[in-house]
Amino acid sequence: MKLKSIKLNVENATANVIINHGEVNILSNELILELQHVISELNKDAQVKIVIFRSMNEHFFSAHLDLNLINHEKEGITGMNNFMKLIEDIKNMRAITFAIVNGIARGGGNEFVMACDIAYGTENAVFAQPELNTNIPPGGQGTVQAALRLGRSRALEFLLTGADMDAPTAERFGYITRYVPSHSIEQTLQQVITPLTFLDQRNIDMIKEIIDLAIHDEKAAIQLERKMFIERAEEEKTQYLIGKVIKHGAQTSREIHIEELLADVVADITQDMIKQQKNN
Amino acid sequence: MKLKSIKLNVENATANVIINHGEVNILSNELILELQHVISELNKDAQVKIVIFRSMNEHFFSAHLDLNLINHEKEGITGMNNFMKLIEDIKNMRAITFAIVNGIARGGGNEFVMACDIAYGTENAVFAQPELNTNIPPGGQGTVQAALRLGRSRALEFLLTGADMDAPTAERFGYITRYVPSHSIEQTLQQVITPLTFLDQRNIDMIKEIIDLAIHDEKAAIQLERKMFIERAEEEKTQYLIGKVIKHGAQTSREIHIEELLADVVADITQDMIKQQKNN
Amino acid sequence: MKLKSIKLNVENATANVIINHGEVNILSNELILELQHVISELNKDAQVKIVIFRSMNEHFFSAHLDLNLINHEKEGITGMNNFMKLIEDIKNMRAITFAIVNGIARGGGNEFVMACDIAYGTENAVFAQPELNTNIPPGGQGTVQAALRLGRSRALEFLLTGADMDAPTAERFGYITRYVPSHSIEQTLQQVITPLTFLDQRNIDMIKEIIDLAIHDEKAAIQLERKMFIERAEEEKTQYLIGKVIKHGAQTSREIHIEELLADVVADITQDMIKQQKNN
């Protein structure tokens, strides 16, 4: 598929998905299909562990779902179904997903953000679900996400007014992961993403699984966490890594500067990998 | 019923319920019965979409349930049951309920606040459940509300100490909807309530239903949200409103100033309504 | 058991458990067994209502579980099991437990903090679960606690990066109970603990029970709260205490200064107790 509205840029473990679709990044059926295609491709790319969704639009992350799709015509129903599937697809991505919101995210555009694992909003961001103005509820899990993140009272205020919420408020209310001023976005991303690039995919999967279970069944999640802890403890890889961190000062006051300790571990492991490659 | 301790003022979609009952707005059986009566009347009034509970008392929203009712005498048990029913009645009101807390809300008075959909607290507000000082737990769902809003750790601190929490802290901890300085209360209310007056009652009901379900069963709520989205999309009213918002610049960069766009839509719809009335 | 790494200091209702174990308060099997012993003793001491865990280490609350225990050797498995049991033991303590975190709490050390009822962090505190660096998940309910306290999105960021979180952020995100600057810790503790010392153990138990139920089953918790409210209302002790608070100004504007009112009640009750002791 030739991408018309998305710029995709994969470098090492990180994919940047940059949306540029018309005046307001409207989620048209065209854009939805492109996004589904990109997501499907990224899910197949084992090297990609991090996916960052961004907008090239100066004012909008995404205005909302194409209003022309909201009706009972054949194309509309297809579009609405594609949109609801897109939200599920984003939620189910294998990689760790980030939404960088440096503009307006409303309606389906905001539901896109909420479907990502992590959402950062800048001073230019606003978040809203103004659907009730057109007699519809949010349809991309926006009602549910508001309830879970904001609690009953703030969700009611947010959804019934449909008003814009800025990023500092959204952080304070736990609606987004963090408020990050636009001038710090790249640095913050760099800092957060660097440790993620070292993670095994199965460890990402493991943490996601325990978290998702914990929110619905605390006791079952405690059992799962214990089981995984015991299982992983037995692995050779664990013993190798524990050996390395102890070698570089774990269990001593060197842990005061844990980032230096871990940098030394990474350097050491890299040396081992180079040696091994030479031997093969 | 002649109201002795409540001033009721209904204007268009908004009812103001102003409590003025003795030295500290104690929740006596008398006041409870008046409140139940007012709530029952407001539930019957289809035009009322917003109910705002306020206090005329300089220092108190409400001190607490009448302590003379807390015993095993006949009148006491009736009073306690009436109180517990009052809390349920507030929670089940058809309208969107606001508590404006500009003074002390403790014990049953605080449970009254927590039973409302939305709670604003000013610099004069404090919230507390000091019941343990008299060997009883909160009895109007105050223990449960603290647990759900504050989380286990902060709920323990709050309930076991019984100490006052001010409004900025209560906002920060997600215990109330928002901290609003007293000089901004009317302006904030105006801003929040204006869009609510345009809502159909069935849309208020729909959002409440999805939110309440989401908190207890995320998956079921996602299904309900989808179903309502598809159903509402088909309605003529939806098509009419989508036509109007598109006419006034939806899907274009005019959405940067969405409040202007929506004001134009409201003006346009009002014109249509006037025309229609002339034709009939 | 002779305590080597713990200083235990019980005064009236409050026990201070001060940990001083090697360079970084590593949770070795030795320290774990000492902690289990202390917890077991404190559970038996009916006078102890408050337990405060602290560290004497300048930099660390506790670095983490002893990495030498994380393997599939007999001693390791015993150590891991003891650690997981320690976390459960802390969670199940009869007393109200506080963790005063004035240094680094990572891995098992942070899970220790999260197992306490209440956690205060100072400007010197950091909280982290860096286990993924060694191919293991947190094993002391750290994954689950992060999910429940931070929500899905922030828990993912926290656990997948393994990065340190400072106390102001941890308070803002609801991960700890409160950020308290180190110079205010003793005063804050004094203020919070004083009302707790007057509580009957069974009332502490009651509040814990309703809170824990509420988080998992709101409706059942509402029923339990009501039942306890009605039951406690009937008790002679309740009537006695209600008589005292009314005598000292409850239900009047004296409640504006509730702390003075309650101080008078305490003084009055103390007089009654002295009189009764003289009569016996």
PDB file of N, CA and C in Angstrom, chain A residues 23-24 26 59-60 63-64 66-68 70-72 80 84 88 104 106 111 132-144 147-148 152-157 159-161 172 216, chain B residues 96 117-118 120 171 174 176-178 192 196 199 202-203 206-208 210-212 214 218 221-222 225-226 229-230 232-235 238-239 241-242 245-246 251-253 255-256 258 262:
ATOM      1  N   GLU A  23      -6.623  19.214   6.274  1.00  0.00           N
ATOM      2  CA  GLU A  23      -6.588  20.437   7.081  1.00  0.00           C
ATOM      3  C   GLU A  23      -6.503  20.158   8.577  1.00  0.00           C
ATOM      4  N   VAL A  24      -7.156  19.053   9.019  1.00  0.00           N
ATOM      5  CA  VAL A  24      -7.263  18.832  10.470  1.00  0.00           C
ATOM      6  C   VAL A  24      -7.005  17.384  10.881  1.00  0.00           C
ATOM      7  N   ILE A  26      -8.361  14.709   9.843  1.00  0.00           N
ATOM      8  CA  ILE A  26      -9.644  14.032  10.074  1.00  0.00           C
ATOM      9  C   ILE A  26      -9.436  12.538   9.886  1.00  0.00           C
ATOM     10  N   HIS A  59      -1.825  22.564  14.098  1.00  0.00           N
ATOM     11  CA  HIS A  59      -2.833  22.812  15.125  1.00  0.00           C
ATOM     12  C   HIS A  59      -3.499  21.553  15.683  1.00  0.00           C
ATOM     13  N   PHE A  60      -3.478  20.478  14.898  1.00  0.00           N
ATOM     14  CA  PHE A  60      -4.280  19.313  15.269  1.00  0.00           C
ATOM     15  C   PHE A  60      -3.441  18.041  15.400  1.00  0.00           C
ATOM     16  N   ALA A  63      -8.611  15.994  14.526  1.00  0.00           N
ATOM     17  CA  ALA A  63      -9.844  16.680  14.931  1.00  0.00           C
ATOM     18  C   ALA A  63     -10.895  15.699  15.415  1.00  0.00           C
ATOM     19  N   HIS A  64     -11.086  14.600  14.663  1.00  0.00           N
ATOM     20  CA  HIS A  64     -12.073  13.585  15.027  1.00  0.00           C
ATOM     21  C   HIS A  64     -12.311  12.657  13.840  1.00  0.00           C
ATOM     22  N   ASP A  66     -14.207  11.258  10.702  1.00  0.00           N
ATOM     23  CA  ASP A  66     -14.918  11.920   9.604  1.00  0.00           C
ATOM     24  C   ASP A  66     -16.425  11.879   9.865  1.00  0.00           C
ATOM     25  N   LEU A  67     -17.030  13.053  10.034  1.00  0.00           N
ATOM     26  CA  LEU A  67     -18.451  13.117  10.376  1.00  0.00           C
ATOM     27  C   LEU A  67     -19.320  12.533   9.269  1.00  0.00           C
ATOM     28  N   ASN A  68     -18.793  12.528   8.048  1.00  0.00           N
ATOM     29  CA  ASN A  68     -19.557  11.981   6.933  1.00  0.00           C
ATOM     30  C   ASN A  68     -19.739  10.457   7.028  1.00  0.00           C
ATOM     31  N   ILE A  70     -20.653   9.051   9.881  1.00  0.00           N
ATOM     32  CA  ILE A  70     -21.567   8.756  10.995  1.00  0.00           C
ATOM     33  C   ILE A  70     -23.006   8.799  10.489  1.00  0.00           C
ATOM     34  N   ASN A  71     -23.460   7.680   9.977  1.00  0.00           N
ATOM     35  CA  ASN A  71     -24.824   7.585   9.451  1.00  0.00           C
ATOM     36  C   ASN A  71     -25.159   6.111   9.236  1.00  0.00           C
ATOM     37  N   HIS A  72     -26.242   5.825   8.587  1.00  0.00           N
ATOM     38  CA  HIS A  72     -26.625   4.424   8.402  1.00  0.00           C
ATOM     39  C   HIS A  72     -26.482   3.995   6.940  1.00  0.00           C
ATOM     40  N   MET A  80     -17.373   3.392  10.279  1.00  0.00           N
ATOM     41  CA  MET A  80     -17.484   3.340  11.739  1.00  0.00           C
ATOM     42  C   MET A  80     -16.878   2.052  12.280  1.00  0.00           C
ATOM     43  N   MET A  84     -13.679   1.668  14.836  1.00  0.00           N
ATOM     44  CA  MET A  84     -13.700   0.944  16.119  1.00  0.00           C
ATOM     45  C   MET A  84     -12.649  -0.156  16.133  1.00  0.00           C
ATOM     46  N   GLU A  88      -9.121  -0.766  18.595  1.00  0.00           N
ATOM     47  CA  GLU A  88      -8.713  -2.069  19.148  1.00  0.00           C
ATOM     48  C   GLU A  88      -7.319  -2.446  18.659  1.00  0.00           C
ATOM     49  N   ILE A 104      -4.587  19.783  18.901  1.00  0.00           N
ATOM     50  CA  ILE A 104      -5.947  19.440  19.317  1.00  0.00           C
ATOM     51  C   ILE A 104      -6.233  17.967  19.061  1.00  0.00           C
ATOM     52  N   ARG A 106      -9.506  15.649  19.535  1.00  0.00           N
ATOM     53  CA  ARG A 106     -10.907  15.610  19.965  1.00  0.00           C
ATOM     54  C   ARG A 106     -11.597  14.388  19.350  1.00  0.00           C
ATOM     55  N   GLU A 111      -9.620   9.566  21.136  1.00  0.00           N
ATOM     56  CA  GLU A 111      -9.711   8.125  21.414  1.00  0.00           C
ATOM     57  C   GLU A 111      -8.487   7.391  20.865  1.00  0.00           C
ATOM     58  N   LEU A 132     -21.398  14.572  22.146  1.00  0.00           N
ATOM     59  CA  LEU A 132     -22.806  14.804  22.501  1.00  0.00           C
ATOM     60  C   LEU A 132     -23.400  15.997  21.761  1.00  0.00           C
ATOM     61  N   ASN A 133     -22.562  16.911  21.290  1.00  0.00           N
ATOM     62  CA  ASN A 133     -23.063  18.033  20.491  1.00  0.00           C
ATOM     63  C   ASN A 133     -23.765  17.567  19.215  1.00  0.00           C
ATOM     64  N   THR A 134     -23.430  16.355  18.782  1.00  0.00           N
ATOM     65  CA  THR A 134     -24.120  15.822  17.606  1.00  0.00           C
ATOM     66  C   THR A 134     -24.952  14.580  17.941  1.00  0.00           C
ATOM     67  N   ASN A 135     -25.359  14.486  19.215  1.00  0.00           N
ATOM     68  CA  ASN A 135     -26.336  13.451  19.608  1.00  0.00           C
ATOM     69  C   ASN A 135     -25.761  12.036  19.658  1.00  0.00           C
ATOM     70  N   ILE A 136     -24.436  11.917  19.614  1.00  0.00           N
ATOM     71  CA  ILE A 136     -23.824  10.579  19.698  1.00  0.00           C
ATOM     72  C   ILE A 136     -22.883  10.517  20.892  1.00  0.00           C
ATOM     73  N   PRO A 137     -22.678   9.314  21.448  1.00  0.00           N
ATOM     74  CA  PRO A 137     -21.633   9.160  22.457  1.00  0.00           C
ATOM     75  C   PRO A 137     -20.306   8.974  21.736  1.00  0.00           C
ATOM     76  N   PRO A 138     -19.193   9.140  22.419  1.00  0.00           N
ATOM     77  CA  PRO A 138     -17.940   8.695  21.816  1.00  0.00           C
ATOM     78  C   PRO A 138     -18.102   7.222  21.442  1.00  0.00           C
ATOM     79  N   GLY A 139     -17.493   6.780  20.370  1.00  0.00           N
ATOM     80  CA  GLY A 139     -17.689   5.403  19.931  1.00  0.00           C
ATOM     81  C   GLY A 139     -16.406   4.606  19.871  1.00  0.00           C
ATOM     82  N   GLY A 140     -15.295   5.233  20.187  1.00  0.00           N
ATOM     83  CA  GLY A 140     -13.996   4.548  20.134  1.00  0.00           C
ATOM     84  C   GLY A 140     -13.443   4.321  21.527  1.00  0.00           C
ATOM     85  N   GLN A 141     -14.337   3.969  22.445  1.00  0.00           N
ATOM     86  CA  GLN A 141     -13.981   3.667  23.838  1.00  0.00           C
ATOM     87  C   GLN A 141     -13.666   4.934  24.646  1.00  0.00           C
ATOM     88  N   GLY A 142     -14.021   6.076  24.107  1.00  0.00           N
ATOM     89  CA  GLY A 142     -13.729   7.334  24.802  1.00  0.00           C
ATOM     90  C   GLY A 142     -14.523   7.512  26.083  1.00  0.00           C
ATOM     91  N   THR A 143     -15.751   7.012  26.108  1.00  0.00           N
ATOM     92  CA  THR A 143     -16.549   7.092  27.335  1.00  0.00           C
ATOM     93  C   THR A 143     -15.914   6.219  28.410  1.00  0.00           C
ATOM     94  N   VAL A 144     -15.558   5.023  28.009  1.00  0.00           N
ATOM     95  CA  VAL A 144     -14.980   4.059  28.952  1.00  0.00           C
ATOM     96  C   VAL A 144     -13.628   4.548  29.465  1.00  0.00           C
ATOM     97  N   ALA A 147     -14.059   7.272  32.001  1.00  0.00           N
ATOM     98  CA  ALA A 147     -14.525   6.736  33.286  1.00  0.00           C
ATOM     99  C   ALA A 147     -13.372   6.109  34.063  1.00  0.00           C
ATOM    100  N   LEU A 148     -12.538   5.315  33.375  1.00  0.00           N
ATOM    101  CA  LEU A 148     -11.469   4.591  34.057  1.00  0.00           C
ATOM    102  C   LEU A 148     -10.346   5.515  34.504  1.00  0.00           C
ATOM    103  N   ARG A 152     -15.654   8.647  38.142  1.00  0.00           N
ATOM    104  CA  ARG A 152     -17.024   8.950  37.751  1.00  0.00           C
ATOM    105  C   ARG A 152     -17.294  10.452  37.647  1.00  0.00           C
ATOM    106  N   SER A 153     -16.887  11.185  38.654  1.00  0.00           N
ATOM    107  CA  SER A 153     -17.275  12.591  38.748  1.00  0.00           C
ATOM    108  C   SER A 153     -16.635  13.441  37.650  1.00  0.00           C
ATOM    109  N   ARG A 154     -15.329  13.302  37.488  1.00  0.00           N
ATOM    110  CA  ARG A 154     -14.651  14.096  36.455  1.00  0.00           C
ATOM    111  C   ARG A 154     -15.006  13.622  35.048  1.00  0.00           C
ATOM    112  N   ALA A 155     -15.284  12.329  34.904  1.00  0.00           N
ATOM    113  CA  ALA A 155     -15.698  11.806  33.595  1.00  0.00           C
ATOM    114  C   ALA A 155     -17.037  12.416  33.205  1.00  0.00           C
ATOM    115  N   LEU A 156     -17.946  12.516  34.156  1.00  0.00           N
ATOM    116  CA  LEU A 156     -19.246  13.138  33.871  1.00  0.00           C
ATOM    117  C   LEU A 156     -19.059  14.578  33.403  1.00  0.00           C
ATOM    118  N   GLU A 157     -18.262  15.332  34.140  1.00  0.00           N
ATOM    119  CA  GLU A 157     -18.047  16.743  33.773  1.00  0.00           C
ATOM    120  C   GLU A 157     -17.411  16.832  32.387  1.00  0.00           C
ATOM    121  N   LEU A 159     -17.315  14.569  29.847  1.00  0.00           N
ATOM    122  CA  LEU A 159     -18.102  14.046  28.725  1.00  0.00           C
ATOM    123  C   LEU A 159     -19.385  14.840  28.506  1.00  0.00           C
ATOM    124  N   LEU A 160     -20.022  15.268  29.582  1.00  0.00           N
ATOM    125  CA  LEU A 160     -21.299  15.974  29.417  1.00  0.00           C
ATOM    126  C   LEU A 160     -21.086  17.395  28.899  1.00  0.00           C
ATOM    127  N   THR A 161     -19.995  18.056  29.304  1.00  0.00           N
ATOM    128  CA  THR A 161     -19.721  19.389  28.744  1.00  0.00           C
ATOM    129  C   THR A 161     -19.062  19.276  27.375  1.00  0.00           C
ATOM    130  N   ARG A 172      -2.721  16.240  35.782  1.00  0.00           N
ATOM    131  CA  ARG A 172      -3.137  16.317  37.197  1.00  0.00           C
ATOM    132  C   ARG A 172      -4.282  15.346  37.473  1.00  0.00           C
ATOM    133  N   HIS A 216      -8.089  -5.805  36.664  1.00  0.00           N
ATOM    134  CA  HIS A 216      -9.377  -6.489  36.738  1.00  0.00           C
ATOM    135  C   HIS A 216      -9.446  -7.562  37.814  1.00  0.00           C
TER     136      HIS A 216
ATOM    137  N   ILE B  96     -28.245  16.173  36.576  1.00  0.00           N
ATOM    138  CA  ILE B  96     -26.825  16.222  36.934  1.00  0.00           C
ATOM    139  C   ILE B  96     -26.725  17.069  38.198  1.00  0.00           C
ATOM    140  N   ASP B 117     -23.090  14.169  41.699  1.00  0.00           N
ATOM    141  CA  ASP B 117     -22.267  13.825  40.540  1.00  0.00           C
ATOM    142  C   ASP B 117     -20.964  14.620  40.539  1.00  0.00           C
ATOM    143  N   ILE B 118     -21.060  15.898  40.867  1.00  0.00           N
ATOM    144  CA  ILE B 118     -19.918  16.799  40.747  1.00  0.00           C
ATOM    145  C   ILE B 118     -19.817  17.620  42.026  1.00  0.00           C
ATOM    146  N   TYR B 120     -17.616  20.813  43.810  1.00  0.00           N
ATOM    147  CA  TYR B 120     -16.615  21.880  43.774  1.00  0.00           C
ATOM    148  C   TYR B 120     -16.385  22.363  45.201  1.00  0.00           C
ATOM    149  N   GLU B 171      -8.803  18.103  45.624  1.00  0.00           N
ATOM    150  CA  GLU B 171      -8.691  18.045  44.167  1.00  0.00           C
ATOM    151  C   GLU B 171      -7.475  17.225  43.759  1.00  0.00           C
ATOM    152  N   GLY B 174      -7.983  13.693  43.972  1.00  0.00           N
ATOM    153  CA  GLY B 174      -9.131  13.156  43.227  1.00  0.00           C
ATOM    154  C   GLY B 174     -10.341  12.891  44.096  1.00  0.00           C
ATOM    155  N   ILE B 176     -12.516  15.347  45.303  1.00  0.00           N
ATOM    156  CA  ILE B 176     -13.593  16.170  44.746  1.00  0.00           C
ATOM    157  C   ILE B 176     -13.291  16.415  43.258  1.00  0.00           C
ATOM    158  N   THR B 177     -14.283  16.927  42.544  1.00  0.00           N
ATOM    159  CA  THR B 177     -14.097  17.154  41.112  1.00  0.00           C
ATOM    160  C   THR B 177     -13.057  18.245  40.873  1.00  0.00           C
ATOM    161  N   ARG B 178     -13.248  19.370  41.561  1.00  0.00           N
ATOM    162  CA  ARG B 178     -12.323  20.480  41.357  1.00  0.00           C
ATOM    163  C   ARG B 178     -12.301  21.429  42.541  1.00  0.00           C
ATOM    164  N   VAL B 192     -19.748  25.642  32.977  1.00  0.00           N
ATOM    165  CA  VAL B 192     -19.977  24.193  32.949  1.00  0.00           C
ATOM    166  C   VAL B 192     -21.433  23.894  32.623  1.00  0.00           C
ATOM    167  N   LEU B 196     -24.568  21.950  29.325  1.00  0.00           N
ATOM    168  CA  LEU B 196     -25.440  20.889  29.853  1.00  0.00           C
ATOM    169  C   LEU B 196     -26.910  21.175  29.570  1.00  0.00           C
ATOM    170  N   LEU B 199     -28.424  19.535  26.539  1.00  0.00           N
ATOM    171  CA  LEU B 199     -28.415  18.072  26.402  1.00  0.00           C
ATOM    172  C   LEU B 199     -29.810  17.481  26.519  1.00  0.00           C
ATOM    173  N   ARG B 202     -32.089  11.874  27.696  1.00  0.00           N
ATOM    174  CA  ARG B 202     -31.695  10.488  27.392  1.00  0.00           C
ATOM    175  C   ARG B 202     -30.195  10.388  27.093  1.00  0.00           C
ATOM    176  N   ASN B 203     -29.578  11.493  26.640  1.00  0.00           N
ATOM    177  CA  ASN B 203     -28.131  11.462  26.426  1.00  0.00           C
ATOM    178  C   ASN B 203     -27.367  11.559  27.744  1.00  0.00           C
ATOM    179  N   MET B 206     -27.608   8.110  29.069  1.00  0.00           N
ATOM    180  CA  MET B 206     -26.714   7.208  28.336  1.00  0.00           C
ATOM    181  C   MET B 206     -25.279   7.306  28.859  1.00  0.00           C
ATOM    182  N   ILE B 207     -24.798   8.537  29.004  1.00  0.00           N
ATOM    183  CA  ILE B 207     -23.414   8.717  29.469  1.00  0.00           C
ATOM    184  C   ILE B 207     -23.256   8.187  30.898  1.00  0.00           C
ATOM    185  N   LYS B 208     -24.222   8.502  31.774  1.00  0.00           N
ATOM    186  CA  LYS B 208     -24.162   7.981  33.151  1.00  0.00           C
ATOM    187  C   LYS B 208     -24.118   6.452  33.144  1.00  0.00           C
ATOM    188  N   ILE B 210     -23.091   4.345  30.774  1.00  0.00           N
ATOM    189  CA  ILE B 210     -21.818   3.763  30.294  1.00  0.00           C
ATOM    190  C   ILE B 210     -20.712   3.954  31.332  1.00  0.00           C
ATOM    191  N   ILE B 211     -20.650   5.150  31.919  1.00  0.00           N
ATOM    192  CA  ILE B 211     -19.614   5.404  32.939  1.00  0.00           C
ATOM    193  C   ILE B 211     -19.757   4.434  34.111  1.00  0.00           C
ATOM    194  N   ASP B 212     -20.976   4.309  34.627  1.00  0.00           N
ATOM    195  CA  ASP B 212     -21.169   3.442  35.793  1.00  0.00           C
ATOM    196  C   ASP B 212     -20.831   1.990  35.472  1.00  0.00           C
ATOM    197  N   ALA B 214     -18.655   1.054  33.098  1.00  0.00           N
ATOM    198  CA  ALA B 214     -17.214   0.975  32.828  1.00  0.00           C
ATOM    199  C   ALA B 214     -16.416   0.727  34.102  1.00  0.00           C
ATOM    200  N   GLU B 218     -15.328  -3.218  32.380  1.00  0.00           N
ATOM    201  CA  GLU B 218     -14.795  -2.484  31.239  1.00  0.00           C
ATOM    202  C   GLU B 218     -15.277  -3.055  29.904  1.00  0.00           C
ATOM    203  N   ALA B 221     -18.861  -2.405  29.102  1.00  0.00           N
ATOM    204  CA  ALA B 221     -19.070  -0.986  28.822  1.00  0.00           C
ATOM    205  C   ALA B 221     -18.609  -0.630  27.410  1.00  0.00           C
ATOM    206  N   ILE B 222     -17.514  -1.249  26.965  1.00  0.00           N
ATOM    207  CA  ILE B 222     -17.049  -1.003  25.593  1.00  0.00           C
ATOM    208  C   ILE B 222     -18.135  -1.453  24.599  1.00  0.00           C
ATOM    209  N   GLU B 225     -21.023   1.072  24.730  1.00  0.00           N
ATOM    210  CA  GLU B 225     -20.652   2.323  24.055  1.00  0.00           C
ATOM    211  C   GLU B 225     -20.773   2.164  22.536  1.00  0.00           C
ATOM    212  N   ARG B 226     -20.239   1.062  22.023  1.00  0.00           N
ATOM    213  CA  ARG B 226     -20.311   0.791  20.577  1.00  0.00           C
ATOM    214  C   ARG B 226     -21.749   0.729  20.088  1.00  0.00           C
ATOM    215  N   PHE B 229     -23.349   4.093  20.038  1.00  0.00           N
ATOM    216  CA  PHE B 229     -22.746   4.893  18.973  1.00  0.00           C
ATOM    217  C   PHE B 229     -23.400   4.575  17.632  1.00  0.00           C
ATOM    218  N   ILE B 230     -23.510   3.296  17.327  1.00  0.00           N
ATOM    219  CA  ILE B 230     -24.113   2.872  16.056  1.00  0.00           C
ATOM    220  C   ILE B 230     -25.596   3.258  16.013  1.00  0.00           C
ATOM    221  N   ARG B 232     -27.238   5.659  17.742  1.00  0.00           N
ATOM    222  CA  ARG B 232     -27.446   7.106  17.663  1.00  0.00           C
ATOM    223  C   ARG B 232     -27.046   7.658  16.287  1.00  0.00           C
ATOM    224  N   ALA B 233     -26.028   7.024  15.679  1.00  0.00           N
ATOM    225  CA  ALA B 233     -25.554   7.502  14.376  1.00  0.00           C
ATOM    226  C   ALA B 233     -26.679   7.479  13.342  1.00  0.00           C
ATOM    227  N   GLU B 234     -27.584   6.535  13.490  1.00  0.00           N
ATOM    228  CA  GLU B 234     -28.662   6.363  12.514  1.00  0.00           C
ATOM    229  C   GLU B 234     -29.786   7.385  12.648  1.00  0.00           C
ATOM    230  N   GLU B 235     -29.840   8.076  13.771  1.00  0.00           N
ATOM    231  CA  GLU B 235     -31.001   8.932  14.032  1.00  0.00           C
ATOM    232  C   GLU B 235     -31.008  10.176  13.154  1.00  0.00           C
ATOM    233  N   THR B 238     -29.266  13.163  14.667  1.00  0.00           N
ATOM    234  CA  THR B 238     -27.810  13.157  14.498  1.00  0.00           C
ATOM    235  C   THR B 238     -27.439  13.727  13.128  1.00  0.00           C
ATOM    236  N   GLN B 239     -28.152  13.284  12.098  1.00  0.00           N
ATOM    237  CA  GLN B 239     -27.856  13.759  10.744  1.00  0.00           C
ATOM    238  C   GLN B 239     -28.077  15.270  10.641  1.00  0.00           C
ATOM    239  N   LEU B 241     -27.875  17.470  13.098  1.00  0.00           N
ATOM    240  CA  LEU B 241     -26.830  18.194  13.844  1.00  0.00           C
ATOM    241  C   LEU B 241     -25.488  18.123  13.123  1.00  0.00           C
ATOM    242  N   ILE B 242     -25.167  16.964  12.553  1.00  0.00           N
ATOM    243  CA  ILE B 242     -23.913  16.849  11.798  1.00  0.00           C
ATOM    244  C   ILE B 242     -23.946  17.807  10.604  1.00  0.00           C
ATOM    245  N   VAL B 245     -23.126  21.281  12.033  1.00  0.00           N
ATOM    246  CA  VAL B 245     -21.731  21.557  12.421  1.00  0.00           C
ATOM    247  C   VAL B 245     -20.835  21.623  11.178  1.00  0.00           C
ATOM    248  N   ILE B 246     -21.129  20.774  10.183  1.00  0.00           N
ATOM    249  CA  ILE B 246     -20.336  20.839   8.947  1.00  0.00           C
ATOM    250  C   ILE B 246     -20.577  22.189   8.245  1.00  0.00           C
ATOM    251  N   GLN B 251     -14.740  19.925  10.467  1.00  0.00           N
ATOM    252  CA  GLN B 251     -13.823  19.230   9.550  1.00  0.00           C
ATOM    253  C   GLN B 251     -12.856  20.213   8.869  1.00  0.00           C
ATOM    254  N   THR B 252     -12.864  21.475   9.275  1.00  0.00           N
ATOM    255  CA  THR B 252     -11.898  22.454   8.769  1.00  0.00           C
ATOM    256  C   THR B 252     -11.172  23.077   9.960  1.00  0.00           C
ATOM    257  N   SER B 253     -10.202  23.917   9.637  1.00  0.00           N
ATOM    258  CA  SER B 253      -9.413  24.528  10.717  1.00  0.00           C
ATOM    259  C   SER B 253     -10.248  25.489  11.560  1.00  0.00           C
ATOM    260  N   GLU B 255     -12.286  24.536  13.431  1.00  0.00           N
ATOM    261  CA  GLU B 255     -12.415  23.807  14.712  1.00  0.00           C
ATOM    262  C   GLU B 255     -11.378  24.256  15.741  1.00  0.00           C
ATOM    263  N   ILE B 256     -10.368  25.013  15.299  1.00  0.00           N
ATOM    264  CA  ILE B 256      -9.439  25.582  16.285  1.00  0.00           C
ATOM    265  C   ILE B 256     -10.232  26.397  17.311  1.00  0.00           C
ATOM    266  N   ILE B 258     -13.481  26.057  18.407  1.00  0.00           N
ATOM    267  CA  ILE B 258     -14.693  25.226  18.405  1.00  0.00           C
ATOM    268  C   ILE B 258     -15.849  25.908  19.125  1.00  0.00           C
ATOM    269  N   LEU B 262     -19.557  26.206  17.678  1.00  0.00           N
ATOM    270  CA  LEU B 262     -20.738  25.664  18.362  1.00  0.00           C
ATOM    271  C   LEU B 262     -21.761  26.750  18.668  1.00  0.00           C
TER     272      LEU B 262
END
